[in-house]
Coordinates of C-alpha atoms (C1' of nucleotides) in Angstrom, one line a residue:
Chain A
M129 CA -10.5 27.2 -0.2
I130 CA -7.1 26.4 1.4
P131 CA -5.0 23.8 0.7
S132 CA -4.5 21.2 3.1
S133 CA -0.8 21.8 5.0
D134 CA 0.6 17.9 5.7
F135 CA 0.0 14.8 5.1
N136 CA -3.1 14.3 7.5
K137 CA -4.7 17.4 6.7
L138 CA -5.3 15.8 3.2
K139 CA -5.4 12.7 4.1
A140 CA -8.8 13.4 6.3
E141 CA -9.8 16.1 3.4
I142 CA -9.6 13.2 0.7
A143 CA -11.7 10.3 3.3
D144 CA -14.2 14.2 4.1
Q145 CA -14.8 14.3 -0.3
F146 CA -14.5 11.2 -1.2
P147 CA -18.4 10.6 -1.8
Q148 CA -18.7 13.9 -4.1
L149 CA -15.6 12.9 -6.3
S150 CA -16.2 11.7 -9.7
K151 CA -15.4 8.1 -10.6
R152 CA -12.1 9.2 -11.9
L153 CA -10.8 11.0 -9.1
K154 CA -11.9 8.4 -6.3
Q155 CA -9.7 6.1 -8.1
V156 CA -6.4 8.8 -7.7
A157 CA -7.7 9.4 -3.9
E158 CA -7.6 5.4 -3.4
F159 CA -4.3 5.3 -5.2
A160 CA -2.6 8.2 -3.5
L161 CA -3.8 7.0 -0.4
S162 CA -2.7 3.4 -0.3
N163 CA 0.3 4.2 -2.2
P164 CA 1.9 7.5 -0.5
N165 CA 5.5 6.6 -1.4
D166 CA 4.8 6.7 -5.3
M167 CA 2.9 9.6 -4.9
A168 CA 5.8 11.7 -3.4
L169 CA 9.0 9.9 -5.8
E170 CA 7.8 9.5 -8.9
T171 CA 6.2 11.6 -11.7
I172 CA 3.1 13.0 -13.2
A173 CA 3.8 10.2 -15.9
I174 CA 4.2 7.1 -13.7
I175 CA 2.0 7.4 -11.0
A176 CA -0.9 7.8 -13.7
R177 CA 0.3 5.0 -15.2
K178 CA 0.6 2.7 -11.8
A179 CA -2.7 4.2 -11.0
E180 CA -4.1 3.9 -14.4
V181 CA -5.7 7.3 -15.1
Q182 CA -4.3 9.6 -17.7
P183 CA -1.5 12.3 -16.3
S184 CA -3.9 15.3 -16.6
T185 CA -6.8 13.4 -14.1
L186 CA -4.0 13.6 -11.4
I187 CA -3.5 17.3 -12.2
R188 CA -8.2 17.5 -11.9
F189 CA -7.7 15.9 -8.3
A190 CA -4.8 18.2 -7.1
K191 CA -7.3 21.4 -8.2
F192 CA -10.5 19.9 -6.3
F193 CA -8.2 20.3 -3.4
G194 CA -7.4 23.2 -3.7
Y195 CA -4.0 23.1 -4.7
D196 CA -2.0 25.3 -8.3
G197 CA -1.2 22.1 -9.5
F198 CA -0.2 18.6 -9.3
T199 CA 3.3 19.3 -7.9
E200 CA 2.3 21.5 -5.2
M201 CA 0.0 18.8 -3.8
Q202 CA 2.7 16.0 -4.4
R203 CA 5.4 18.9 -1.5
I204 CA 2.7 16.8 0.4
F205 CA 3.3 13.5 -0.1
K206 CA 6.9 14.6 -0.4
G207 CA 6.9 16.1 3.3
R208 CA 5.5 13.2 4.7
L209 CA 7.8 10.9 3.6
A210 CA 11.1 13.5 4.3
S211 CA 8.9 13.9 8.4
Q212 CA 8.6 9.8 9.0
S213 CA 12.5 9.1 8.2
D214 CA 13.8 12.1 10.5
Y215 CA 10.8 10.7 12.4
K216 CA 12.5 7.0 12.8
A217 CA 16.3 8.2 12.7
R218 CA 15.6 10.7 16.4
I219 CA 13.8 7.3 17.7
K220 CA 16.8 5.3 16.6
A221 CA 19.5 7.8 18.0
F222 CA 17.8 7.5 21.5
A223 CA 16.3 4.9 22.0
P224 CA 18.6 2.1 20.9
E225 CA 16.7 -1.0 21.0
G226 CA 13.1 -1.4 20.6
E227 CA 12.0 1.5 23.4
N228 CA 10.2 3.3 20.8
P229 CA 6.9 4.8 21.8
T230 CA 5.3 3.3 19.3
G231 CA 6.3 -0.5 21.5
L232 CA 3.4 -0.5 23.1
Y233 CA 1.5 -3.5 21.1
D234 CA 5.0 -4.8 19.7
D235 CA 4.1 -7.9 21.7
F236 CA 0.6 -8.8 19.2
F237 CA 2.9 -8.4 16.6
E238 CA 6.9 -9.7 18.1
G239 CA 4.2 -12.8 18.1
S240 CA 2.5 -13.1 15.4
I241 CA 5.1 -12.7 13.0
S242 CA 7.5 -15.3 15.3
S243 CA 4.6 -17.7 14.5
L244 CA 4.4 -17.2 11.0
E245 CA 8.5 -17.3 10.9
E246 CA 7.3 -21.0 13.2
L247 CA 5.0 -21.6 10.4
R248 CA 7.2 -21.3 7.6
N249 CA 10.3 -23.0 9.2
Q250 CA 8.2 -26.2 10.2
L251 CA 5.8 -26.5 7.1
D252 CA 6.7 -29.7 5.3
P253 CA 6.3 -29.2 1.8
E254 CA 5.4 -33.0 0.6
T255 CA 2.8 -32.4 3.2
L256 CA 1.4 -29.5 1.9
N257 CA 1.4 -31.1 -1.6
Q258 CA 0.3 -33.8 -0.3
A259 CA -3.2 -32.0 0.5
I260 CA -3.7 -30.3 -1.8
E261 CA -3.6 -33.2 -4.1
Q262 CA -6.1 -34.3 -1.7
L263 CA -8.0 -31.6 -2.1
K264 CA -8.3 -30.9 -5.6
N265 CA -9.3 -34.9 -6.3
A266 CA -12.4 -34.8 -3.8
D267 CA -15.8 -34.0 -4.9
T268 CA -17.1 -32.2 -2.0
V269 CA -14.8 -30.4 1.1
Y270 CA -16.5 -30.9 4.5
L271 CA -15.3 -28.4 7.1
A272 CA -15.3 -28.8 10.5
G273 CA -14.3 -25.9 13.5
Y274 CA -15.3 -25.2 16.1
R275 CA -14.9 -22.9 18.2
R276 CA -11.8 -20.7 18.2
A277 CA -11.2 -23.0 14.7
F278 CA -14.8 -22.4 13.5
P279 CA -13.5 -18.6 12.1
V280 CA -10.6 -20.5 10.1
A281 CA -13.5 -23.5 8.5
A282 CA -15.3 -19.8 7.2
Y283 CA -12.2 -18.7 5.7
F284 CA -12.4 -21.7 4.0
Q285 CA -15.6 -21.6 3.1
Y286 CA -15.6 -18.6 1.5
A287 CA -12.4 -18.7 -0.3
F288 CA -13.2 -22.6 -1.4
S289 CA -16.6 -21.0 -3.5
H290 CA -14.7 -18.8 -4.7
L291 CA -12.5 -21.3 -6.8
D292 CA -15.9 -22.8 -8.2
K293 CA -15.1 -25.8 -5.0
K294 CA -18.4 -27.6 -4.3
V295 CA -17.9 -27.4 -0.5
V296 CA -20.0 -27.7 3.1
L297 CA -19.2 -26.2 5.8
L298 CA -21.2 -28.4 9.0
H299 CA -21.7 -25.6 11.2
G300 CA -24.6 -28.4 12.9
L301 CA -26.9 -25.5 13.2
G302 CA -30.2 -26.7 14.6
G303 CA -28.6 -29.7 16.1
M304 CA -28.3 -31.6 12.4
L305 CA -24.8 -32.1 12.6
E306 CA -24.3 -35.4 12.0
E307 CA -27.8 -35.4 9.4
Q308 CA -25.0 -33.1 7.4
A309 CA -22.5 -34.6 7.8
R310 CA -23.4 -37.9 6.4
V311 CA -23.4 -37.1 3.3
M312 CA -19.9 -37.7 3.3
S313 CA -18.6 -40.3 0.4
Q314 CA -15.4 -41.6 0.5
S315 CA -14.7 -39.3 -2.8
D316 CA -15.3 -36.0 -0.5
V317 CA -12.3 -34.8 1.9
L318 CA -13.1 -33.9 5.5
L319 CA -11.2 -30.4 6.1
A320 CA -11.4 -30.8 10.4
I321 CA -9.4 -27.4 11.9
S322 CA -9.5 -28.0 15.6
F323 CA -7.2 -26.5 18.8
R324 CA -7.2 -28.4 21.8
E325 CA -9.2 -28.8 24.2
H326 CA -10.7 -30.3 21.0
S327 CA -14.3 -30.1 21.1
E328 CA -16.2 -32.7 21.1
E329 CA -18.1 -32.3 17.9
V330 CA -14.9 -32.0 15.7
I331 CA -13.6 -35.0 17.4
S332 CA -16.8 -37.1 17.1
L333 CA -17.2 -35.9 13.5
V334 CA -13.1 -37.2 12.5
K335 CA -14.0 -40.2 14.2
S336 CA -17.1 -41.3 11.7
A337 CA -15.0 -40.4 8.9
G338 CA -12.4 -42.7 9.5
E339 CA -14.7 -45.5 9.8
K340 CA -16.9 -44.2 6.6
E341 CA -13.4 -44.0 5.0
V342 CA -13.6 -40.5 4.3
P343 CA -10.0 -38.8 4.2
V344 CA -9.3 -36.4 6.4
I345 CA -7.1 -33.5 6.4
A346 CA -6.8 -31.9 9.5
V347 CA -5.3 -28.8 10.7
T348 CA -4.0 -28.3 13.9
D349 CA -1.4 -27.4 16.8
S350 CA -0.5 -30.7 17.9
G351 CA 0.7 -33.4 16.2
L352 CA -0.9 -36.1 19.1
G353 CA -4.3 -36.2 20.1
P354 CA -7.0 -37.3 18.1
I355 CA -7.5 -35.3 15.6
A356 CA -3.4 -36.0 14.4
S357 CA -3.9 -39.9 14.8
K358 CA -6.7 -40.3 12.7
A359 CA -6.1 -37.6 10.2
S360 CA -4.8 -39.1 7.1
I361 CA -2.6 -35.6 6.4
C362 CA -2.3 -33.5 9.5
L363 CA -1.1 -29.6 9.1
E364 CA 0.7 -28.6 12.1
V365 CA 0.4 -24.5 12.8
K366 CA 0.8 -22.9 16.5
D367 CA -0.5 -19.5 16.7
A368 CA 1.3 -17.3 19.2
K369 CA -0.7 -16.5 22.7
V370 CA -0.9 -13.0 24.4
Q371 CA -2.6 -12.5 27.4
G372 CA -4.4 -15.5 27.4
F373 CA -6.0 -15.3 24.0
R374 CA -4.8 -16.1 20.8
S375 CA -4.7 -14.8 17.6
L376 CA -5.5 -16.3 14.1
S377 CA -3.2 -14.8 12.2
A378 CA -0.7 -18.1 11.3
T379 CA -3.1 -20.1 10.8
M380 CA -4.9 -17.0 8.9
C381 CA -1.8 -17.4 6.7
L382 CA -1.6 -21.4 5.9
A383 CA -5.5 -21.5 5.1
L384 CA -4.2 -18.8 2.3
I385 CA -1.7 -20.9 1.4
L386 CA -3.3 -24.0 1.0
V387 CA -6.5 -22.0 -1.4
V388 CA -4.2 -20.7 -3.1
G389 CA -2.3 -24.0 -3.5
L390 CA -5.8 -25.3 -4.7
G391 CA -6.4 -22.7 -7.0
K392 CA -3.0 -23.4 -8.7
E393 CA -3.6 -26.8 -9.8
S394 CA -7.2 -26.9 -10.0
L395 CA -6.6 -24.5 -12.9
E396 CA -3.7 -27.5 -14.5
Chain B
M25 CA 32.3 0.7 -13.3
I26 CA 29.2 -0.6 -11.9
P27 CA 27.2 2.0 -9.9
S28 CA 25.9 0.8 -6.1
S29 CA 22.8 -0.6 -6.5
D30 CA 21.7 0.0 -3.0
F31 CA 21.5 2.5 -1.0
N32 CA 24.5 0.9 1.8
K33 CA 26.6 0.5 -0.9
L34 CA 26.5 4.0 -2.6
K35 CA 27.2 5.0 0.9
A36 CA 30.2 2.8 1.3
E37 CA 31.7 3.5 -2.2
I38 CA 31.3 7.4 -1.0
A39 CA 33.4 7.0 1.8
D40 CA 35.5 4.8 0.3
Q41 CA 36.4 7.2 -2.9
F42 CA 36.1 10.3 -0.3
P43 CA 40.1 11.3 -0.3
Q44 CA 40.5 11.4 -4.4
L45 CA 37.6 13.4 -4.9
S46 CA 38.5 17.3 -5.8
K47 CA 36.7 20.2 -3.5
R48 CA 33.4 20.3 -5.1
L49 CA 33.0 16.7 -4.9
K50 CA 34.3 16.3 -1.5
Q51 CA 31.7 19.2 -0.9
V52 CA 28.6 17.3 -2.8
A53 CA 29.9 14.1 -1.1
E54 CA 29.2 16.0 2.9
F55 CA 26.3 17.2 1.4
A56 CA 24.5 14.0 0.1
L57 CA 25.3 11.9 4.0
S58 CA 23.8 14.8 5.3
N59 CA 20.7 15.1 3.2
P60 CA 20.0 11.6 2.0
N61 CA 16.6 13.0 1.8
D62 CA 16.9 16.7 -0.2
M63 CA 18.9 14.4 -2.4
A64 CA 16.3 11.8 -3.0
L65 CA 13.5 14.5 -2.9
E66 CA 14.4 17.9 -4.6
T67 CA 15.3 18.7 -7.4
I68 CA 19.0 19.2 -9.0
A69 CA 18.1 22.5 -9.2
I70 CA 17.4 23.0 -5.4
I71 CA 19.8 20.3 -4.4
A72 CA 22.9 22.4 -5.5
R73 CA 21.3 25.6 -3.8
K74 CA 21.4 23.6 -0.8
A75 CA 24.9 22.0 -1.3
E76 CA 26.0 25.4 -2.5
V77 CA 27.5 23.8 -5.4
Q78 CA 26.5 24.4 -9.4
P79 CA 23.8 21.7 -10.7
S80 CA 26.6 20.3 -13.1
T81 CA 28.4 19.2 -10.0
L82 CA 26.3 17.6 -9.5
I83 CA 25.9 15.7 -12.9
R84 CA 29.9 15.3 -12.3
F85 CA 29.5 13.2 -9.1
A86 CA 26.9 11.1 -10.3
K87 CA 29.1 10.3 -13.6
F88 CA 32.1 10.1 -11.1
F89 CA 30.6 7.3 -9.2
G90 CA 29.3 5.7 -12.2
Y91 CA 25.9 6.7 -12.9
D92 CA 25.1 7.9 -16.3
G93 CA 23.6 10.9 -14.9
F94 CA 22.2 12.6 -11.9
T95 CA 18.6 11.1 -12.6
E96 CA 19.9 7.4 -11.6
M97 CA 21.6 8.4 -8.7
Q98 CA 18.8 10.1 -7.2
R99 CA 17.0 6.7 -7.9
I100 CA 18.7 4.9 -5.3
F101 CA 18.2 7.7 -2.9
K102 CA 14.4 7.6 -4.1
G103 CA 14.6 4.0 -3.4
R104 CA 16.6 4.8 0.5
L105 CA 13.3 6.7 1.1
A106 CA 10.8 3.8 -0.4
S107 CA 12.1 1.0 1.0
Q108 CA 12.0 2.5 5.2
S109 CA 8.1 1.5 4.9
D110 CA 8.2 -1.3 2.5
Y111 CA 9.5 -4.3 4.3
K112 CA 8.7 -6.5 1.7
A113 CA 12.5 -5.6 0.1
R114 CA 13.9 -5.5 3.8
I115 CA 12.6 -8.7 4.9
K116 CA 13.7 -10.6 1.0
A117 CA 17.3 -8.7 1.4
F118 CA 17.7 -10.4 5.1
A119 CA 15.9 -13.8 4.3
P120 CA 18.3 -15.5 1.9
E121 CA 16.6 -16.9 -1.0
G122 CA 15.8 -20.1 -0.9
E123 CA 17.3 -21.5 1.8
N124 CA 14.4 -23.2 3.3
P125 CA 12.9 -25.9 2.0
T126 CA 9.5 -23.9 2.1
G127 CA 10.7 -20.9 0.2
L128 CA 7.9 -22.0 -2.1
Y129 CA 6.0 -20.3 -0.2
D130 CA 8.1 -17.1 0.6
D131 CA 5.3 -14.9 -1.3
F132 CA 2.8 -15.5 1.6
F133 CA 4.7 -15.4 4.5
E134 CA 6.5 -12.3 3.4
G135 CA 3.3 -11.0 2.3
S136 CA 1.7 -11.6 6.1
I137 CA 4.9 -9.7 7.9
S138 CA 4.7 -7.1 5.8
S139 CA 1.0 -6.5 6.4
L140 CA 1.5 -7.2 9.6
E141 CA 4.7 -4.5 9.6
E142 CA 2.7 -1.7 8.2
L143 CA -0.7 -2.5 10.4
R144 CA 2.5 -1.5 13.6
N145 CA 3.1 1.7 11.8
Q146 CA 0.3 2.7 10.6
L147 CA -1.9 2.3 13.6
D148 CA -2.9 5.0 15.6
P149 CA -2.7 3.9 19.5
E150 CA -5.1 7.0 20.3
T151 CA -8.0 5.3 18.1
L152 CA -7.4 2.1 19.4
N153 CA -8.0 3.7 23.1
Q154 CA -10.7 5.2 21.8
A155 CA -12.4 1.9 19.9
I156 CA -11.2 -0.5 23.4
E157 CA -13.1 2.5 25.6
Q158 CA -16.0 1.9 23.6
L159 CA -16.7 -1.6 23.5
K160 CA -15.6 -1.7 27.3
N161 CA -18.8 0.9 27.8
A162 CA -21.2 -0.8 25.5
D163 CA -23.6 -2.6 26.6
T164 CA -24.2 -5.5 24.0
V165 CA -21.0 -5.7 21.3
Y166 CA -23.5 -6.2 17.6
L167 CA -20.8 -7.7 15.2
A168 CA -21.3 -7.3 11.5
G169 CA -19.0 -8.8 8.9
Y170 CA -20.0 -10.5 5.9
R171 CA -18.1 -12.4 3.3
R172 CA -14.4 -12.7 4.1
A173 CA -15.1 -10.0 7.1
F174 CA -17.2 -12.7 8.5
P175 CA -14.3 -15.1 9.6
V176 CA -13.2 -12.1 11.5
A177 CA -16.3 -11.3 12.7
A178 CA -16.7 -14.6 14.3
Y179 CA -13.6 -14.4 16.2
F180 CA -14.7 -11.5 18.0
Q181 CA -17.6 -13.0 18.8
Y182 CA -15.6 -16.0 20.3
A183 CA -13.2 -13.8 21.9
F184 CA -16.1 -11.1 23.3
S185 CA -18.0 -13.9 25.0
H186 CA -15.0 -15.4 26.4
L187 CA -14.7 -11.8 28.3
D188 CA -18.4 -12.3 29.2
K189 CA -19.2 -9.6 27.0
K190 CA -22.5 -10.0 26.1
V191 CA -22.3 -10.1 22.0
V192 CA -24.4 -10.2 18.7
L193 CA -23.4 -11.8 16.0
L194 CA -25.6 -10.7 12.8
H195 CA -25.4 -13.9 11.4
G196 CA -28.6 -12.5 9.3
L197 CA -30.0 -16.3 9.4
G198 CA -33.2 -16.8 8.4
G199 CA -32.9 -12.9 6.5
M200 CA -33.4 -11.9 9.8
L201 CA -31.1 -9.4 9.5
E202 CA -32.3 -6.5 10.6
E203 CA -35.2 -8.1 12.9
Q204 CA -32.0 -8.7 14.8
A205 CA -30.2 -5.2 14.2
R206 CA -33.4 -3.5 15.1
V207 CA -33.1 -3.9 19.0
M208 CA -29.4 -1.8 18.6
S209 CA -29.6 1.2 20.9
Q210 CA -27.2 4.2 22.0
S211 CA -25.4 2.1 24.8
D212 CA -24.2 -0.4 22.1
V213 CA -22.3 -0.6 19.3
L214 CA -21.8 -1.6 16.0
L215 CA -18.7 -3.1 14.8
A216 CA -18.5 -3.4 11.0
I217 CA -15.2 -5.3 9.6
S218 CA -15.5 -4.5 5.8
F219 CA -13.7 -5.1 2.9
R220 CA -13.9 -3.1 -0.7
E221 CA -16.3 -4.1 -2.3
H222 CA -18.0 -3.9 0.6
S223 CA -21.6 -5.9 1.0
E224 CA -24.7 -3.8 0.8
E225 CA -25.9 -5.8 4.3
V226 CA -22.8 -4.1 6.0
I227 CA -23.9 -0.8 4.2
S228 CA -27.1 -1.1 5.6
L229 CA -26.4 -2.0 8.4
V230 CA -24.0 1.0 9.6
K231 CA -26.0 3.5 8.1
S232 CA -29.0 2.2 10.3
A233 CA -27.3 2.1 13.0
G234 CA -26.1 5.9 11.7
E235 CA -29.7 6.7 11.9
K236 CA -30.5 5.6 14.9
E237 CA -27.0 7.4 17.2
V238 CA -25.3 3.6 17.6
P239 CA -21.5 4.1 17.8
V240 CA -20.1 2.6 15.1
I241 CA -16.8 0.8 15.3
A242 CA -15.4 -0.1 11.5
V243 CA -12.6 -2.8 10.8
T244 CA -11.6 -2.0 6.7
D245 CA -8.9 -1.7 4.8
S246 CA -9.7 1.6 3.7
G247 CA -10.3 5.3 4.8
L248 CA -12.6 5.8 2.1
G249 CA -15.8 5.1 0.9
P250 CA -19.0 4.2 2.8
I251 CA -18.1 2.4 6.1
A252 CA -14.9 4.5 7.0
S253 CA -16.8 7.7 6.3
K254 CA -20.2 6.6 8.7
A255 CA -17.9 5.5 11.5
S256 CA -17.7 6.9 14.8
I257 CA -14.1 5.4 14.6
C258 CA -12.5 3.8 11.8
L259 CA -9.1 1.1 12.2
E260 CA -7.4 0.5 8.9
V261 CA -5.7 -2.6 8.4
K262 CA -4.8 -4.1 4.9
D263 CA -4.0 -7.7 4.6
A264 CA -1.1 -9.0 1.8
K265 CA -2.7 -9.7 -1.6
V266 CA -1.7 -13.5 -3.5
Q267 CA -2.7 -14.2 -6.5
G268 CA -6.1 -13.3 -5.7
F269 CA -6.5 -14.3 -2.7
R270 CA -6.2 -12.1 0.5
S271 CA -5.1 -14.0 3.5
L272 CA -6.4 -11.9 7.3
S273 CA -3.2 -12.5 8.8
A274 CA -2.8 -9.0 9.9
T275 CA -6.7 -8.5 10.6
M276 CA -6.6 -11.0 12.8
C277 CA -4.0 -9.6 14.9
L278 CA -5.7 -6.5 15.0
A279 CA -8.8 -8.1 16.6
L280 CA -6.1 -9.8 18.9
I281 CA -5.2 -6.1 19.9
L282 CA -8.8 -5.6 20.3
V283 CA -10.2 -8.0 22.6
V284 CA -6.8 -8.1 24.3
G285 CA -7.3 -4.7 25.3
L286 CA -10.7 -5.0 26.0
G287 CA -9.9 -7.9 28.7
K288 CA -7.3 -5.4 30.4
E289 CA -10.1 -2.6 30.5
S290 CA -12.4 -4.3 32.0
L291 CA -10.3 -5.9 35.0
E292 CA -9.1 -2.7 36.6
Chain C
dC125 C1' 55.1 30.2 -16.7
dT126 C1' 52.4 26.7 -19.0
dT127 C1' 50.0 22.8 -19.1
dT128 C1' 46.6 20.3 -16.7
dA129 C1' 41.8 19.6 -13.9
dT130 C1' 38.5 21.8 -11.9
dT131 C1' 35.0 24.7 -12.1
dT132 C1' 31.3 27.4 -13.7
dA133 C1' 28.2 30.0 -16.6
dG134 C1' 24.6 29.5 -19.7
dA135 C1' 22.7 26.8 -23.8
dA136 C1' 21.0 23.6 -25.4
dT137 C1' 18.0 19.1 -24.5
dA138 C1' 15.0 16.2 -23.0
dT139 C1' 11.6 15.0 -19.4
dA140 C1' 8.1 16.5 -17.1
dT141 C1' 3.8 19.5 -16.1
dT142 C1' 0.0 21.9 -17.6
dT143 C1' -3.0 23.6 -21.0
dT144 C1' -7.1 22.9 -24.7
dC145 C1' -10.2 20.7 -27.5
dC146 C1' -12.5 17.3 -28.4
dT147 C1' -15.3 13.1 -26.5
dT148 C1' -17.6 10.6 -23.8
dT149 C1' -20.7 9.9 -19.5
dT150 C1' -23.9 10.8 -16.9
dT151 C1' -27.3 13.8 -15.2
dT152 C1' -31.2 16.3 -15.9
dT153 C1' -35.6 17.7 -18.2
dA154 C1' -39.1 18.1 -21.4
Chain D
dT217 C1' -38.0 7.4 -22.8
dA218 C1' -35.8 10.2 -24.7
dA219 C1' -33.9 14.5 -25.7
dA220 C1' -30.7 18.5 -23.9
dA221 C1' -27.9 20.1 -20.6
dA222 C1' -23.3 19.9 -18.5
dA223 C1' -19.8 17.2 -16.1
dA224 C1' -16.1 14.4 -16.5
dG225 C1' -12.6 12.0 -18.7
dG226 C1' -9.0 11.4 -22.4
dA227 C1' -5.8 12.9 -26.0
dA228 C1' -2.0 15.8 -27.7
dA229 C1' 0.1 20.3 -28.1
dA230 C1' 1.9 24.0 -25.5
dT231 C1' 4.3 25.2 -22.0
dA232 C1' 7.3 25.1 -17.9
dT233 C1' 11.1 23.6 -15.9
dA234 C1' 14.7 20.1 -15.0
dT235 C1' 18.7 17.8 -16.6
dT236 C1' 22.7 17.7 -19.3
dC237 C1' 26.1 19.0 -22.6
dT238 C1' 29.6 23.2 -24.1
dA239 C1' 33.0 26.1 -24.1
dA240 C1' 34.9 29.5 -21.6
dA241 C1' 37.3 30.8 -17.1
dT242 C1' 40.1 29.1 -13.0
dA243 C1' 42.6 27.3 -10.3
dA244 C1' 46.5 23.9 -9.1
dA245 C1' 50.7 21.3 -10.3
dG246 C1' 54.3 20.6 -12.8

DNA sequence: CTTTATTTAGAATATATTTTCCTTTTTTTA
DNA sequence: TAAAAAAAGGAAAATATATTCTAAATAAAG
């Protein structure tokens, strides 16, 4: 058997053989592909510890893929690092600013990153703490989010239920949105995610929550308008827009902050 | 004497001390600065041969700059290579700690930003174009995503339908997942979003798509495992994990890229 | 020419890798 | 379902390799 001679080939080979690997070798495969730097730079003993396997397992892994020993396979990982850094140096040398060939999608990344940075700058910890506190105290969290906001509501449902928080996604399936929402009480919280143009559903939900004195936490892209004004707590987040479409990167990060914040609070 | 703790400091220190070095140490200094990769990746014996000095000279060199031994100095060179693809460290270096009021949440932002940077680095334009092409040619796009991946599938549904792309979200409502999926044909595409541990639903959907020769595009966090191996195209994305929870920031950015890519293609 | 600093070669030490053997787990067959 | 066989995994000894130290040799400076 001829062992792979460069990183991409090895990667393909590992992916290919993966189903046939034993439990520990699978563990190594996963570690190797997600920590190629460690594979290149650390000693077998340290890698073994990080991957939570025996050193000998790493050697078995290398031999499985046709190498003489671990050292020989490690060369592939070293080669990857070396060529990667050479490549970077070349780009830097010849294309001074942002003119690299991989820049086709830079707009997307830069947009997402800058929306994250903006969120970081404007997020008010006090407001956030209040929101977390209110979520913690709520008996049940009701989630409203439609159109672009629906995936966010769905994420909250997933995450909150993993925290054993009682949660209801107001999806309006079967035209029974009102019926679903009717049982909200003052000891609950309505978490409404909505971006302009706000959907009718969310506006009326927030309104009726207000009438019943159910606290409302809003996640929205504008501090103005019907949602923010009726909410008891308003968290603002603006996702980057590229070619007419907005991502949800920043909103998802905010969601994660709320989730982890709630998780921490609940433990105490 | 306190030895330099990162590559740039060491570089400056070497340049600084250069005139006072002996002949052989100068030779090492020049080699080290022009072959930092070798310094990081090779053994002392090989480096010595390449630099045309004795191994012990390298040790004297390391000691001259305050390190305990060669190994300790080599860590600096290794760190340089590792940090080129480790954006967490880089971001931390540029944004001084705790200077903004939300410093508490830096982990989240750093995590999200670094996962975006990693995506930027690893995303293969060729694969991406194939995926867009396949989506464009598909009659109908079927979406499969469960648990954490469900919000992503829901986002695709929202976005694709805004592009007037025929799309079906395989939600399995009413226990009719199989019935929903049965109508997929070779002229369609199954877009499967799945992260470990992959849900049963998605595994069996991908499998049955394969049997019917329906093309499968996978969006996943590992090139290994049942999803990636059965997919015709595999897009890898790894979201940052904070305190046990993963966000979807990077995945949402990838989704946006696909959406906008498809939007552009369809116009032409 | 003597003294001091630097360099070299090789010995000693330390560390890393590999192999071996035994235990555990998994699979196959009765 | 149980027993036997096969495969995989783990611990540790053995081997190989790398690093560091030492002492002799060379070069540089006074």
